[in-house]
Short mmCIF file of C-alpha atoms and ligand atoms in Angstrom, two decimals:
data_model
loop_
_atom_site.label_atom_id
_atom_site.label_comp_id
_atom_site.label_asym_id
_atom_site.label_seq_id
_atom_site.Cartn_x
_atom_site.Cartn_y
_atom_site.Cartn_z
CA UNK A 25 -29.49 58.10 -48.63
CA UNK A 26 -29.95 58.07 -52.02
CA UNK A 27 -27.14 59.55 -54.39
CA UNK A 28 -28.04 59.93 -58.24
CA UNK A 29 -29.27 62.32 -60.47
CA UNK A 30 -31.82 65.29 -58.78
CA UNK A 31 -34.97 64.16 -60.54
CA UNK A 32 -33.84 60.45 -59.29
CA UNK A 33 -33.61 61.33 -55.59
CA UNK A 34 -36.92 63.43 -55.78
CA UNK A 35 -39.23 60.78 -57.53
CA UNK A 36 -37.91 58.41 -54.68
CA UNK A 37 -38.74 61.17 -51.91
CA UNK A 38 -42.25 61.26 -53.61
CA UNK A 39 -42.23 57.49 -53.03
CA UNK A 40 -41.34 57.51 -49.52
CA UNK A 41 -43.65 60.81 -48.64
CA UNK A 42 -46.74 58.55 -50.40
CA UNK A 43 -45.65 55.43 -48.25
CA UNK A 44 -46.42 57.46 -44.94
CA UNK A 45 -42.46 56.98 -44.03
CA UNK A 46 -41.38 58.19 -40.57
CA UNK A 47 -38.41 60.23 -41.34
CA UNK A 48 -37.47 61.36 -44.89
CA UNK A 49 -34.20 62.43 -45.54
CA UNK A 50 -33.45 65.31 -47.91
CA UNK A 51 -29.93 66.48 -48.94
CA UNK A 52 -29.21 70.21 -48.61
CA UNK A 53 -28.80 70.88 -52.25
CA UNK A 54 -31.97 69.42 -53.51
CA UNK A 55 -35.46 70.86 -53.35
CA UNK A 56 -36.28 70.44 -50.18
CA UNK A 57 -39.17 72.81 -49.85
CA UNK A 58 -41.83 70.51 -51.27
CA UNK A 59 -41.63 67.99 -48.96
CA UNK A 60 -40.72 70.47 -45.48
CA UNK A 61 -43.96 72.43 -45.88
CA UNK A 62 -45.73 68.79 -46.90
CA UNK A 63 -44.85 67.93 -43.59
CA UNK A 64 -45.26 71.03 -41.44
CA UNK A 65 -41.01 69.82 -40.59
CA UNK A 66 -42.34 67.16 -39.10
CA UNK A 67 -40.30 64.02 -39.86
CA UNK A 68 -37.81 65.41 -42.46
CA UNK A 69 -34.11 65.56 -41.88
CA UNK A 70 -31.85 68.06 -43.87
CA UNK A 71 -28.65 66.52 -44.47
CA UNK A 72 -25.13 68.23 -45.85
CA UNK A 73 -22.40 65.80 -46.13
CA UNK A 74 -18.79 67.13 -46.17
CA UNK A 75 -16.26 64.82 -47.69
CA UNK A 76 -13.72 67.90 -47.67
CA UNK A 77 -13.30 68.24 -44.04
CA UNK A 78 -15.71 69.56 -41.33
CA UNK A 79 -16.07 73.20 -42.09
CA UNK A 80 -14.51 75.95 -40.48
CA UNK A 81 -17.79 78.03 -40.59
CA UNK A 82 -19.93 74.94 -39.04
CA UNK A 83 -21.87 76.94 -37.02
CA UNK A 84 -23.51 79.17 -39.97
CA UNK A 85 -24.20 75.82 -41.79
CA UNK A 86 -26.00 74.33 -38.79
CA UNK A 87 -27.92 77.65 -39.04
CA UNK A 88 -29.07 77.66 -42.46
CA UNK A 89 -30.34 74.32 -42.35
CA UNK A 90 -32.26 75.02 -39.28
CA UNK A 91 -33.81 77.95 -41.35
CA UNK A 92 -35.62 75.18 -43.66
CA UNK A 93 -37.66 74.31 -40.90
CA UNK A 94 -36.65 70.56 -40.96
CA UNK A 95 -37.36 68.65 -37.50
CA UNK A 96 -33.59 67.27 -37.36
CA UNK A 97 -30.88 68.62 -39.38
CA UNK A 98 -27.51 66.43 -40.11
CA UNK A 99 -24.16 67.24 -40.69
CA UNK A 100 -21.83 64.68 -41.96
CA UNK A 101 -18.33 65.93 -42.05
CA UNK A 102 -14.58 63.96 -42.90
CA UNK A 103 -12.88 63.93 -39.79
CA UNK A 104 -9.32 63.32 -39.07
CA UNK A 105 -8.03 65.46 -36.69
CA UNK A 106 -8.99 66.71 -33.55
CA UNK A 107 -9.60 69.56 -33.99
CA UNK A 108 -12.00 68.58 -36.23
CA UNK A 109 -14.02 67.32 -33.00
CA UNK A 110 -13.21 69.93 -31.17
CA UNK A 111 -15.81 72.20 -33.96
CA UNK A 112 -18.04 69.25 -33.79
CA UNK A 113 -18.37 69.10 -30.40
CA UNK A 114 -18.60 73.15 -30.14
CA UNK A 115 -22.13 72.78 -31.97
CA UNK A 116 -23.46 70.29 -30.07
CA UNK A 117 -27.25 70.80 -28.54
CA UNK A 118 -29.12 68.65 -26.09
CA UNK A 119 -32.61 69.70 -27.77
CA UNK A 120 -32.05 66.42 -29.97
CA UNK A 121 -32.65 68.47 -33.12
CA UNK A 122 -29.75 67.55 -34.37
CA UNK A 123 -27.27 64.64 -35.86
CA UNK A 124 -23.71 65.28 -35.97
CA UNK A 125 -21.27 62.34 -38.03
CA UNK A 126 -17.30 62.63 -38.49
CA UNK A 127 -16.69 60.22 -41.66
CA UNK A 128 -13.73 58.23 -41.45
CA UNK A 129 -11.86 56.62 -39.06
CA UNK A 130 -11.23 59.35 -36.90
CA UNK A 131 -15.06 59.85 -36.63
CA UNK A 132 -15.66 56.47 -34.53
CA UNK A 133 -16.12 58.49 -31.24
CA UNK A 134 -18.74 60.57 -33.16
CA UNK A 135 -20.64 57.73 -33.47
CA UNK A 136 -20.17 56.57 -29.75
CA UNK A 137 -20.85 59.51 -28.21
CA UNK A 138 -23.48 60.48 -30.14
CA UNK A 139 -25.16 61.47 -27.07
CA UNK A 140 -22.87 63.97 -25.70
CA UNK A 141 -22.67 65.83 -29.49
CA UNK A 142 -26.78 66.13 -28.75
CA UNK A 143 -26.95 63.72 -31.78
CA UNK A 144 -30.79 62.34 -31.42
CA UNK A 145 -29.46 59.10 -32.97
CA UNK A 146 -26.19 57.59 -34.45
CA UNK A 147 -25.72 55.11 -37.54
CA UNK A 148 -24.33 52.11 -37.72
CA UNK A 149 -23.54 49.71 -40.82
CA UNK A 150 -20.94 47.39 -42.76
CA UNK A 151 -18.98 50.27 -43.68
CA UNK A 152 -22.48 51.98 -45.76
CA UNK A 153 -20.57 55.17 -44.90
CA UNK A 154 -17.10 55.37 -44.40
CA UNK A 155 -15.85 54.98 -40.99
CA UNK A 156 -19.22 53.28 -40.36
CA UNK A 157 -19.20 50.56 -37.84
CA UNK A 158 -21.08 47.64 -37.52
CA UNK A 159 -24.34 47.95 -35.19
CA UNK A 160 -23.09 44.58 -33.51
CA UNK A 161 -19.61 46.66 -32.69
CA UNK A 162 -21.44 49.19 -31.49
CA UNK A 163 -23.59 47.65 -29.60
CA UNK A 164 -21.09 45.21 -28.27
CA UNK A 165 -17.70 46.69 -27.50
CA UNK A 166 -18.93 49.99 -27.19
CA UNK A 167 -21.89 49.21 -24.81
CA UNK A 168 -24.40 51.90 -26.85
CA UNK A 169 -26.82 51.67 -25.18
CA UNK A 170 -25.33 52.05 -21.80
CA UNK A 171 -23.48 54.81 -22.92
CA UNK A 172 -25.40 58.12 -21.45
CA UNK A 173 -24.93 61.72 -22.65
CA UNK A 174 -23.29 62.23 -19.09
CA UNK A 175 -21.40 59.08 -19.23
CA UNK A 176 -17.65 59.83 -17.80
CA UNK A 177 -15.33 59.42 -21.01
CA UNK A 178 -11.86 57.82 -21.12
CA UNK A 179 -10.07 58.07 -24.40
CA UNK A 180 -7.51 56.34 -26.68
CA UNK A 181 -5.19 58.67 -28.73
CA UNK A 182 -3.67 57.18 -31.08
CA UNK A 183 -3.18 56.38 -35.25
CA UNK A 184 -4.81 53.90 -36.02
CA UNK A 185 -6.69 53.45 -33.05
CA UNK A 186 -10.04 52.67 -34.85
CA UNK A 187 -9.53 48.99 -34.78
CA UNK A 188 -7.47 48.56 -31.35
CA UNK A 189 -8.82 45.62 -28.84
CA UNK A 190 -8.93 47.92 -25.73
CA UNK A 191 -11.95 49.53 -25.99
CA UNK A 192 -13.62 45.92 -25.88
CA UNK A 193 -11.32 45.61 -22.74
CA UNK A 194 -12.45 48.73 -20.99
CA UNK A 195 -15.84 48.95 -21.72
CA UNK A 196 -16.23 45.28 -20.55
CA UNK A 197 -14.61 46.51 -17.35
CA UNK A 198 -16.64 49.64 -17.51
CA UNK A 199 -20.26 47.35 -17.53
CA UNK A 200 -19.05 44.36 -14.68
CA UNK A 201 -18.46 47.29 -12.58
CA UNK A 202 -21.82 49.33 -13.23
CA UNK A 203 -19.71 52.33 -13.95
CA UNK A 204 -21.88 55.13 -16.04
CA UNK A 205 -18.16 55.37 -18.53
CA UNK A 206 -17.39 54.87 -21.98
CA UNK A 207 -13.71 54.26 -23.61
CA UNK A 208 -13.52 55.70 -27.31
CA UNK A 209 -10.52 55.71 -29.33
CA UNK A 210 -9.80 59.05 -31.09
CA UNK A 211 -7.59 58.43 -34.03
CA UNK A 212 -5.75 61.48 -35.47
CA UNK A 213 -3.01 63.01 -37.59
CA UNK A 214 -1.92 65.51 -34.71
CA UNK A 215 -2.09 66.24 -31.24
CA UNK A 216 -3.65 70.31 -31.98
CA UNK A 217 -6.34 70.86 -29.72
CA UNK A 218 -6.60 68.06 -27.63
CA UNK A 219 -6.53 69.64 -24.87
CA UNK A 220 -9.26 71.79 -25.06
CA UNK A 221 -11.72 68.30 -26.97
CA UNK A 222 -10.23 66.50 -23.16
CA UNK A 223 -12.68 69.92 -21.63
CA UNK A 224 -15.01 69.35 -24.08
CA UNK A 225 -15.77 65.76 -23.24
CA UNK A 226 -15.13 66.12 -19.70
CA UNK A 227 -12.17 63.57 -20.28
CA UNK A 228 -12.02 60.93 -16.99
CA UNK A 229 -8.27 59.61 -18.10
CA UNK A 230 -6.70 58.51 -21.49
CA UNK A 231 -4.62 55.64 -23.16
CA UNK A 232 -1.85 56.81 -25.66
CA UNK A 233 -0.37 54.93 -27.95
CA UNK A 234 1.52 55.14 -31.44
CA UNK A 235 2.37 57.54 -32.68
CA UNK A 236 2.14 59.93 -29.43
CA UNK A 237 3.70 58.29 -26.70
CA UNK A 238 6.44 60.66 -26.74
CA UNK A 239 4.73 63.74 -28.16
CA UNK A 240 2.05 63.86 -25.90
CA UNK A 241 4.31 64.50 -22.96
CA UNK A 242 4.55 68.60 -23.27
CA UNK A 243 0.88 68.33 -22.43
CA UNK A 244 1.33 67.27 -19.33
CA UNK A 245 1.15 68.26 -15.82
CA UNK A 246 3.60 65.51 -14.63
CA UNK A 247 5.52 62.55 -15.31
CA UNK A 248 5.44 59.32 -13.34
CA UNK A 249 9.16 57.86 -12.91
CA UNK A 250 7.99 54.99 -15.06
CA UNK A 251 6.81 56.84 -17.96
CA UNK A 252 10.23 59.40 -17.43
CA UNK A 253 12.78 56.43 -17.70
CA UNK A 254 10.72 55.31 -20.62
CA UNK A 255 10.78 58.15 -22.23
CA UNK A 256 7.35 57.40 -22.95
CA UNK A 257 3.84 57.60 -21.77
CA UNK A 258 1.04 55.45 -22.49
CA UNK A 259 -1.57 56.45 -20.04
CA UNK A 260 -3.44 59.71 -18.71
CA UNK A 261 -4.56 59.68 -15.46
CA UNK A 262 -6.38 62.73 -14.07
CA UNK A 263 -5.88 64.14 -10.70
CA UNK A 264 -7.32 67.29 -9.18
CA UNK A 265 -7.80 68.53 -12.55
CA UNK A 266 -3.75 67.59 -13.12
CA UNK A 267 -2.75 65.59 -15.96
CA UNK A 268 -0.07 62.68 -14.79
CA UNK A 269 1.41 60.81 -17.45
CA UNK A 270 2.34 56.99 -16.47
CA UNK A 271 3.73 54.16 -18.43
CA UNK A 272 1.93 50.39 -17.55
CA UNK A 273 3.90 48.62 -20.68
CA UNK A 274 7.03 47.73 -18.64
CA UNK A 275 4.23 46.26 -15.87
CA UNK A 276 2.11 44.86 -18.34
CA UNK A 277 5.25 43.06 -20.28
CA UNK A 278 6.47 41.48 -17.08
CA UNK A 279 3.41 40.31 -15.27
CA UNK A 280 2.90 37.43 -17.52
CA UNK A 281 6.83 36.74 -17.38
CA UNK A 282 7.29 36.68 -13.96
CA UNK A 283 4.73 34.03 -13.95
CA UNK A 284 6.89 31.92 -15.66
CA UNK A 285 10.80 33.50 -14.51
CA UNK A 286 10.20 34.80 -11.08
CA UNK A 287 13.57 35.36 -11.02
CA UNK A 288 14.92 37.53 -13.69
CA UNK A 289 18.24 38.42 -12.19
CA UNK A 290 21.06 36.83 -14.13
CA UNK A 291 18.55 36.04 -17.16
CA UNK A 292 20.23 36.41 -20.76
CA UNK A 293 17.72 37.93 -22.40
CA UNK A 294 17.64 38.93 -26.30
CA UNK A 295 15.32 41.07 -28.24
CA UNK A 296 14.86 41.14 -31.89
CA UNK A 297 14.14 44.85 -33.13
CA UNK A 298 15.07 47.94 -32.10
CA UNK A 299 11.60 49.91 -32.08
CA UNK A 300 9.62 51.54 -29.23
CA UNK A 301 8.68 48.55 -28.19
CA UNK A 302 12.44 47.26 -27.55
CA UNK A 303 13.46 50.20 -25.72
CA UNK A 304 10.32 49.56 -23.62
CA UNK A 305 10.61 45.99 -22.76
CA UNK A 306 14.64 46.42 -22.74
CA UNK A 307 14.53 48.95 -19.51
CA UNK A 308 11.95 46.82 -18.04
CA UNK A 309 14.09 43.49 -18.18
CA UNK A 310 17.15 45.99 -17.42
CA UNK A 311 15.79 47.11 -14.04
CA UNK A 312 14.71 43.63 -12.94
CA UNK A 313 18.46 42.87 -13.26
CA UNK A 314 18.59 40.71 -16.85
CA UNK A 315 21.46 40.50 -18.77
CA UNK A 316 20.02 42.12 -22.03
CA UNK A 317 21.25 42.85 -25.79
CA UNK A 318 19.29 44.20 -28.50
CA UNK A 319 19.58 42.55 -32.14
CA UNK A 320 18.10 44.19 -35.35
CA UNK A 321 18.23 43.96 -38.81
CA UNK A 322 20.03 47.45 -38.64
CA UNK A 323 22.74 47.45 -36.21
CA UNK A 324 23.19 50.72 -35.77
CA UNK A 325 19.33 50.97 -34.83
CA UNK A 326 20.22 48.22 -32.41
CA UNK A 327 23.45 50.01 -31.14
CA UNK A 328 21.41 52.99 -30.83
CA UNK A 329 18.60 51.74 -28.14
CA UNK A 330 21.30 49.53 -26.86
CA UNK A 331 23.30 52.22 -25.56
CA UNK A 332 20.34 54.13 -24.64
CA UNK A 333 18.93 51.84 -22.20
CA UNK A 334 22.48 50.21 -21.09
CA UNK A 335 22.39 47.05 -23.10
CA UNK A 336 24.32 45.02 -25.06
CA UNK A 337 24.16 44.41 -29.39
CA UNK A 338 23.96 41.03 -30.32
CA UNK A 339 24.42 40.31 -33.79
CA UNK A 340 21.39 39.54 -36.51
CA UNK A 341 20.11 36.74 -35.94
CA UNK A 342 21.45 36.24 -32.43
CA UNK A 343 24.17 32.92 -32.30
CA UNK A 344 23.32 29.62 -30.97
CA UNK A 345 23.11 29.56 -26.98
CA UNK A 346 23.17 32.97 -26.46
CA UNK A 347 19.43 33.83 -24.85
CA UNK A 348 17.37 31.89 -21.96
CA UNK A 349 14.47 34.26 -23.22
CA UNK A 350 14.28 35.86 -26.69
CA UNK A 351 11.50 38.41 -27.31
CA UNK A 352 10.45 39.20 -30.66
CA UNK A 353 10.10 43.49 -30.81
CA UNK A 354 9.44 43.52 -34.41
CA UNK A 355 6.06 43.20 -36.71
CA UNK A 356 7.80 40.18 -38.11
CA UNK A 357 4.77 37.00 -38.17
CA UNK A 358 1.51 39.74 -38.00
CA UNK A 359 -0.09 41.75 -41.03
CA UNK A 360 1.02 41.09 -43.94
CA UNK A 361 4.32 39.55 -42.45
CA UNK A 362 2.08 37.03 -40.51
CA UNK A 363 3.55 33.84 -42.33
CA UNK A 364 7.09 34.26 -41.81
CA UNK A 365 9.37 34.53 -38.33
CA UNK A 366 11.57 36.74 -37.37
CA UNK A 367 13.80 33.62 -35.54
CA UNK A 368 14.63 30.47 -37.25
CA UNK A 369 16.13 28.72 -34.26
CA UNK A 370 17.57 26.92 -32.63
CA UNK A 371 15.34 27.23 -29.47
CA UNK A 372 17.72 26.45 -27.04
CA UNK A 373 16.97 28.66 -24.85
CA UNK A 374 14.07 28.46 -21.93
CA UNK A 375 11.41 30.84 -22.64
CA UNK A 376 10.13 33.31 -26.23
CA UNK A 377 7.85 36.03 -25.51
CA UNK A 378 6.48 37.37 -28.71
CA UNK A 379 4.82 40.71 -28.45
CA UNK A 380 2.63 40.26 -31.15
CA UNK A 381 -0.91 39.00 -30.47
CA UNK A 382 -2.68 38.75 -33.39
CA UNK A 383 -2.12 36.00 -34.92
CA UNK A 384 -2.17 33.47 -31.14
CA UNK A 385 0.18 31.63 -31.88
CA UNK A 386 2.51 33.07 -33.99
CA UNK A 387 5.09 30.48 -36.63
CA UNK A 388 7.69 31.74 -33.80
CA UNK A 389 5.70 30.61 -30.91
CA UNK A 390 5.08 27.62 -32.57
CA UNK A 391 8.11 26.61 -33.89
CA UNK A 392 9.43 27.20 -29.71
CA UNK A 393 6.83 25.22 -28.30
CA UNK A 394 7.61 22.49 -30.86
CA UNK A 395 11.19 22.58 -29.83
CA UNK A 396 10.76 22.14 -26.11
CA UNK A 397 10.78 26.09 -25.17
CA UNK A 398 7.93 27.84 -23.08
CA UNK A 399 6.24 30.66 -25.06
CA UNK A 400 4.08 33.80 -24.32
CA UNK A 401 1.81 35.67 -26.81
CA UNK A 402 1.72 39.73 -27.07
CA UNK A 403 -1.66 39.52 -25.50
CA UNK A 404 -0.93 38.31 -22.33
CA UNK A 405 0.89 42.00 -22.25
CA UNK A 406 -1.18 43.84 -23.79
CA UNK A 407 -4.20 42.73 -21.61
CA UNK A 408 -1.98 43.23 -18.35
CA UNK A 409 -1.04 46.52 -19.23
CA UNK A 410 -4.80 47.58 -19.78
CA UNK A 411 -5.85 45.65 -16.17
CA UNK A 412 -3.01 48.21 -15.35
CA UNK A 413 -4.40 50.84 -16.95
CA UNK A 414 -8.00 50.19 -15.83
CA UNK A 415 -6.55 50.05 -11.97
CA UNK A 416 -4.72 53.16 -12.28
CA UNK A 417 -8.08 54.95 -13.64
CA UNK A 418 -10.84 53.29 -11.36
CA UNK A 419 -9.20 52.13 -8.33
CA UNK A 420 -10.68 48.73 -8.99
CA UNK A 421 -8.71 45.64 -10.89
CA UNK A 422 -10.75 43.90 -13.58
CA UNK A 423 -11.95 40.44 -12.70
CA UNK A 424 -9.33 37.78 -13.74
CA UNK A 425 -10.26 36.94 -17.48
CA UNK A 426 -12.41 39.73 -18.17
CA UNK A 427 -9.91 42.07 -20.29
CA UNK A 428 -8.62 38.67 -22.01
CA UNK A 429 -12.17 37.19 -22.80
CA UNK A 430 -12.75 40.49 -24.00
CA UNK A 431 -10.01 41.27 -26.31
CA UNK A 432 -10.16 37.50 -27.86
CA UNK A 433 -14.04 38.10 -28.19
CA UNK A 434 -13.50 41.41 -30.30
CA UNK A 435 -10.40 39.62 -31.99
CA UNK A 436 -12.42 36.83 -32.97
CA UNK A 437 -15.02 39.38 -34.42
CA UNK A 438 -12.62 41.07 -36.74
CA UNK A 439 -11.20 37.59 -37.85
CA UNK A 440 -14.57 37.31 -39.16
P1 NAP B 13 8.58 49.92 -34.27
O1 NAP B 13 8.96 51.04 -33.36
O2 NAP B 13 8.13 50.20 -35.64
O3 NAP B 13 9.87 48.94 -34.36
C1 NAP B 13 9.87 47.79 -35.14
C2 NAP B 13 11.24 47.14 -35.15
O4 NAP B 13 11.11 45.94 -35.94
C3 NAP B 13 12.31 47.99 -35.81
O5 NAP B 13 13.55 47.71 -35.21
C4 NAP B 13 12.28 47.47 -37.26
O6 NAP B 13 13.50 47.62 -37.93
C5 NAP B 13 12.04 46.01 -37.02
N1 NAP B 13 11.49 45.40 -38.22
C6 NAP B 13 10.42 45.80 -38.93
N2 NAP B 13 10.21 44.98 -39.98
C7 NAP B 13 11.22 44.05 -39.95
C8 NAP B 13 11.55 42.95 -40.76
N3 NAP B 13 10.83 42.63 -41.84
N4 NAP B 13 12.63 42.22 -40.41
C9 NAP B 13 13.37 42.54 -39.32
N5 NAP B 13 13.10 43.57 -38.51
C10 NAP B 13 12.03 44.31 -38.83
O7 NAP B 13 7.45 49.03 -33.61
P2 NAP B 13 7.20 48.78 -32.04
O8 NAP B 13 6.23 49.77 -31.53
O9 NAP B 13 8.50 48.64 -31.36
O10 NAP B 13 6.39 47.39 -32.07
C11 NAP B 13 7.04 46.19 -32.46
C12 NAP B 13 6.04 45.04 -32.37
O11 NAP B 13 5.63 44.83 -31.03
C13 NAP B 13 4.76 45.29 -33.17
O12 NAP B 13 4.37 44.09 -33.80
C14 NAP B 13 3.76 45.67 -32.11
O13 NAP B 13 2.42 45.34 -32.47
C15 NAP B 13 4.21 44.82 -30.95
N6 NAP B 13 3.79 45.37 -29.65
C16 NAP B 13 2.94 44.64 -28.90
C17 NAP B 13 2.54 45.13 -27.67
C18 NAP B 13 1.60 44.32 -26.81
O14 NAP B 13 0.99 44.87 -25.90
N7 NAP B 13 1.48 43.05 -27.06
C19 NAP B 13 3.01 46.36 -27.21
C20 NAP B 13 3.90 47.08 -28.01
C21 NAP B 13 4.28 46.57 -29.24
P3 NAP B 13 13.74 48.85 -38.96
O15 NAP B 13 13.90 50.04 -38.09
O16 NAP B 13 14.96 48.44 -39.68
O17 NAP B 13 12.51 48.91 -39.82
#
């Protein structure tokens, strides 16, 4: 794609027409004619690009540039809601006449599934487009090219979800198991109309995470006990056409701690932050009978989730001797924070479980394991929770070190 001036673009179409190339590409506005009738159709694609939105009147669009007698016509539409796949998905076609994009991040799946929107091919790229992912990505951690049109479809909900590690997880579980399924994250503003894009796709099960673990719940058919005393829900499982909401977090926090602390009973355990993720891991270490209190920067944040889940405030930072295992709950040491800790010691406690996992280690895990005290990374959770997740959906448990090898693979191919 070419965008300049009209007389630009056409002089270049000439170009390409005289060098016998396979496809040209012609943007709606320009004269198209010309080079259609040069070609009897044959080999020209009519592209419109939307950078508004997908439009509401899609369907008339598709229309009018199947009027120009082009072989494949292309729509390339801003996504960011679903909704906006839902009217994408409405138009697909199996007849392969057709190419249908959401730009953006919310227009990944697009690009996954471009089989199931009838798209006769997908793009891929360094970002060329936005929302564009490398062929590589594709390729890899989506598994393109096992991906078939009637490929079963599991979903992450989410924002953002565009970058997350567990499709590379699931669709690595997908392939060692020969399953004809693809994992896709949808990223969104809103929840409007997922239902009915879940129809659309045939959805198999789904993984929800920020910001809709709690507002996905009306949606629902049921709530597993674990995702009820959460308060939260982080998968979709499917069931005789039922949606069941379940929470594998609390699971997926403690498998890699009871590895280390069979026994929490009795365990003084202290969390820094007083987010979703504290109330999560909080209840979990509640119920296995640790002695818990929350400390945060805010302490009325921290009295808040404390009383909520039956804990105990410690003050900011928490004193000397007061924790066998501290677990850091906040984004203090990743992103932009990923330099500094959210603990300064002493470590004289046994065990620090940070739930970040990107950076492995983390200046807190580091600074512990220099003083003497056993640590854990955030991605020995959030791997377990996905092996949960996977379990849950397929009946089968990954192989031991697939998810991992998986997410550190992808992780490493960000870093890059
Ligand atoms: P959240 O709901 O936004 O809560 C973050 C908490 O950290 C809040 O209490 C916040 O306090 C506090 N905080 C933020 N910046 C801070 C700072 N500079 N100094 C001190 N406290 C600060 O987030 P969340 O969902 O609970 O997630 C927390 C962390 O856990 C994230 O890094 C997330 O990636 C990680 N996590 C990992 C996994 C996994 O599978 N490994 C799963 C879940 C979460 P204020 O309210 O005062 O801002």
């Amino acid at each position: 794609m070419f965008d300049g001036p009209e007389e630009e673009r056409l002089r270049i179409l000439d170009r390409a027409q005289a060098l016998g190339a396979e496809f040209i590409d012609i943007e709606w506005d320009i004269r198209a004619d010309p080079f259609i009738a040069a070609r009897g159709g044959k080999g020209v694609i009519v592209s419109r690009h939307d950078f508004q939105g997908v439009p509401d009147d899609l369907s008339s669009l598709l229309r009018q540039l199947r009027a120009t007698g082009a072989e494949v016509v292309k729509v390339a539409a801003t996504m960011e809601r679903v909704s906006d796949l839902r009217k994408l998905l409405e138009q697909a076609r199996p007849d392969g006449g057709s190419v249908l994009i959401g730009m953006g991040r919310a227009g990944l799946a697009t690009r996954v599934l471009a089989g199931r929107l009838g798209s006769r091919w997908t793009y891929a790229g360094n970002g060329i487009a936005p929302g564009q992912v490398s062929a590589t990505r594709l390729l890899e951690e989506f598994a393109f090219r096992r991906i078939r049109s009637d490929a079963s479809v599991y979903v992450l909900l989410g924002r953002p979800a565009a970058d997350s590690l567990s499709p590379a997880m699931h669709n690595a579980g997908f392939a060692a198991l020969g399953l004809n399924a693809v994992y896709v994250p949808i990223e969104s503003r809103d929840l409007e109309d997922f239902k009915q894009v879940a129809g659309l796709l045939g959805m198999a099960g789904a993984s929800v995470t920020i910001p809709f673990k709690r507002d996905v719940i009306p949606l629902l058919d049921e709530v597993a006990p674990t995702a009820a005393a959460a308060g939260a829900v982080n998968t979709i499982a499917i069931r005789d056409g039922k949606w069941i909401g379940m929470n594998t977090d609390a699971d997926g926090f403690l498998e890699p701690l009871r590895q280390r602390l069979p026994d929490l009973a009795g365990a003084r355990a202290v969390i820094l932050g007083a987010g979703g993720a504290a109330r999560g891991v909080g209840l979990a270490l509640r119920l296995e009978g640790a002695h818990v209190a929350i400390s945060a920067r805010r302490p009325d944040a921290a009295q808040l989730v404390a009383h909520a889940i039956g804990a105990e405030v410690a003050p900011w930072p928490p004193p000397p001797g007061s924790w066998d295992l501290l677990v850091n709950a906040t984004p203090v040491g990743s992103g932009a924070l990923r330099s500094e800790t959210p603990f300064a010691g002493p470590f004289d406690g046994r065990l620090v479980y940070d739930l970040i996992y990107d950076p492995a280690p983390t200046r807190l895990m580091r600074a512990a394991t220099s003083a003497g005290c056993e640590a854990i990374g955030g991605l020995e959770m959030l791997v377990a929770q996905a092996e949960r997740q996977f379990e849950i959906w397929t009946g089968r448990r990954p192989d031991a070190g697939l998810f991992a090898e998986a997410a550190s693979r992808a992780m490493r191919a960000r870093a890059v």
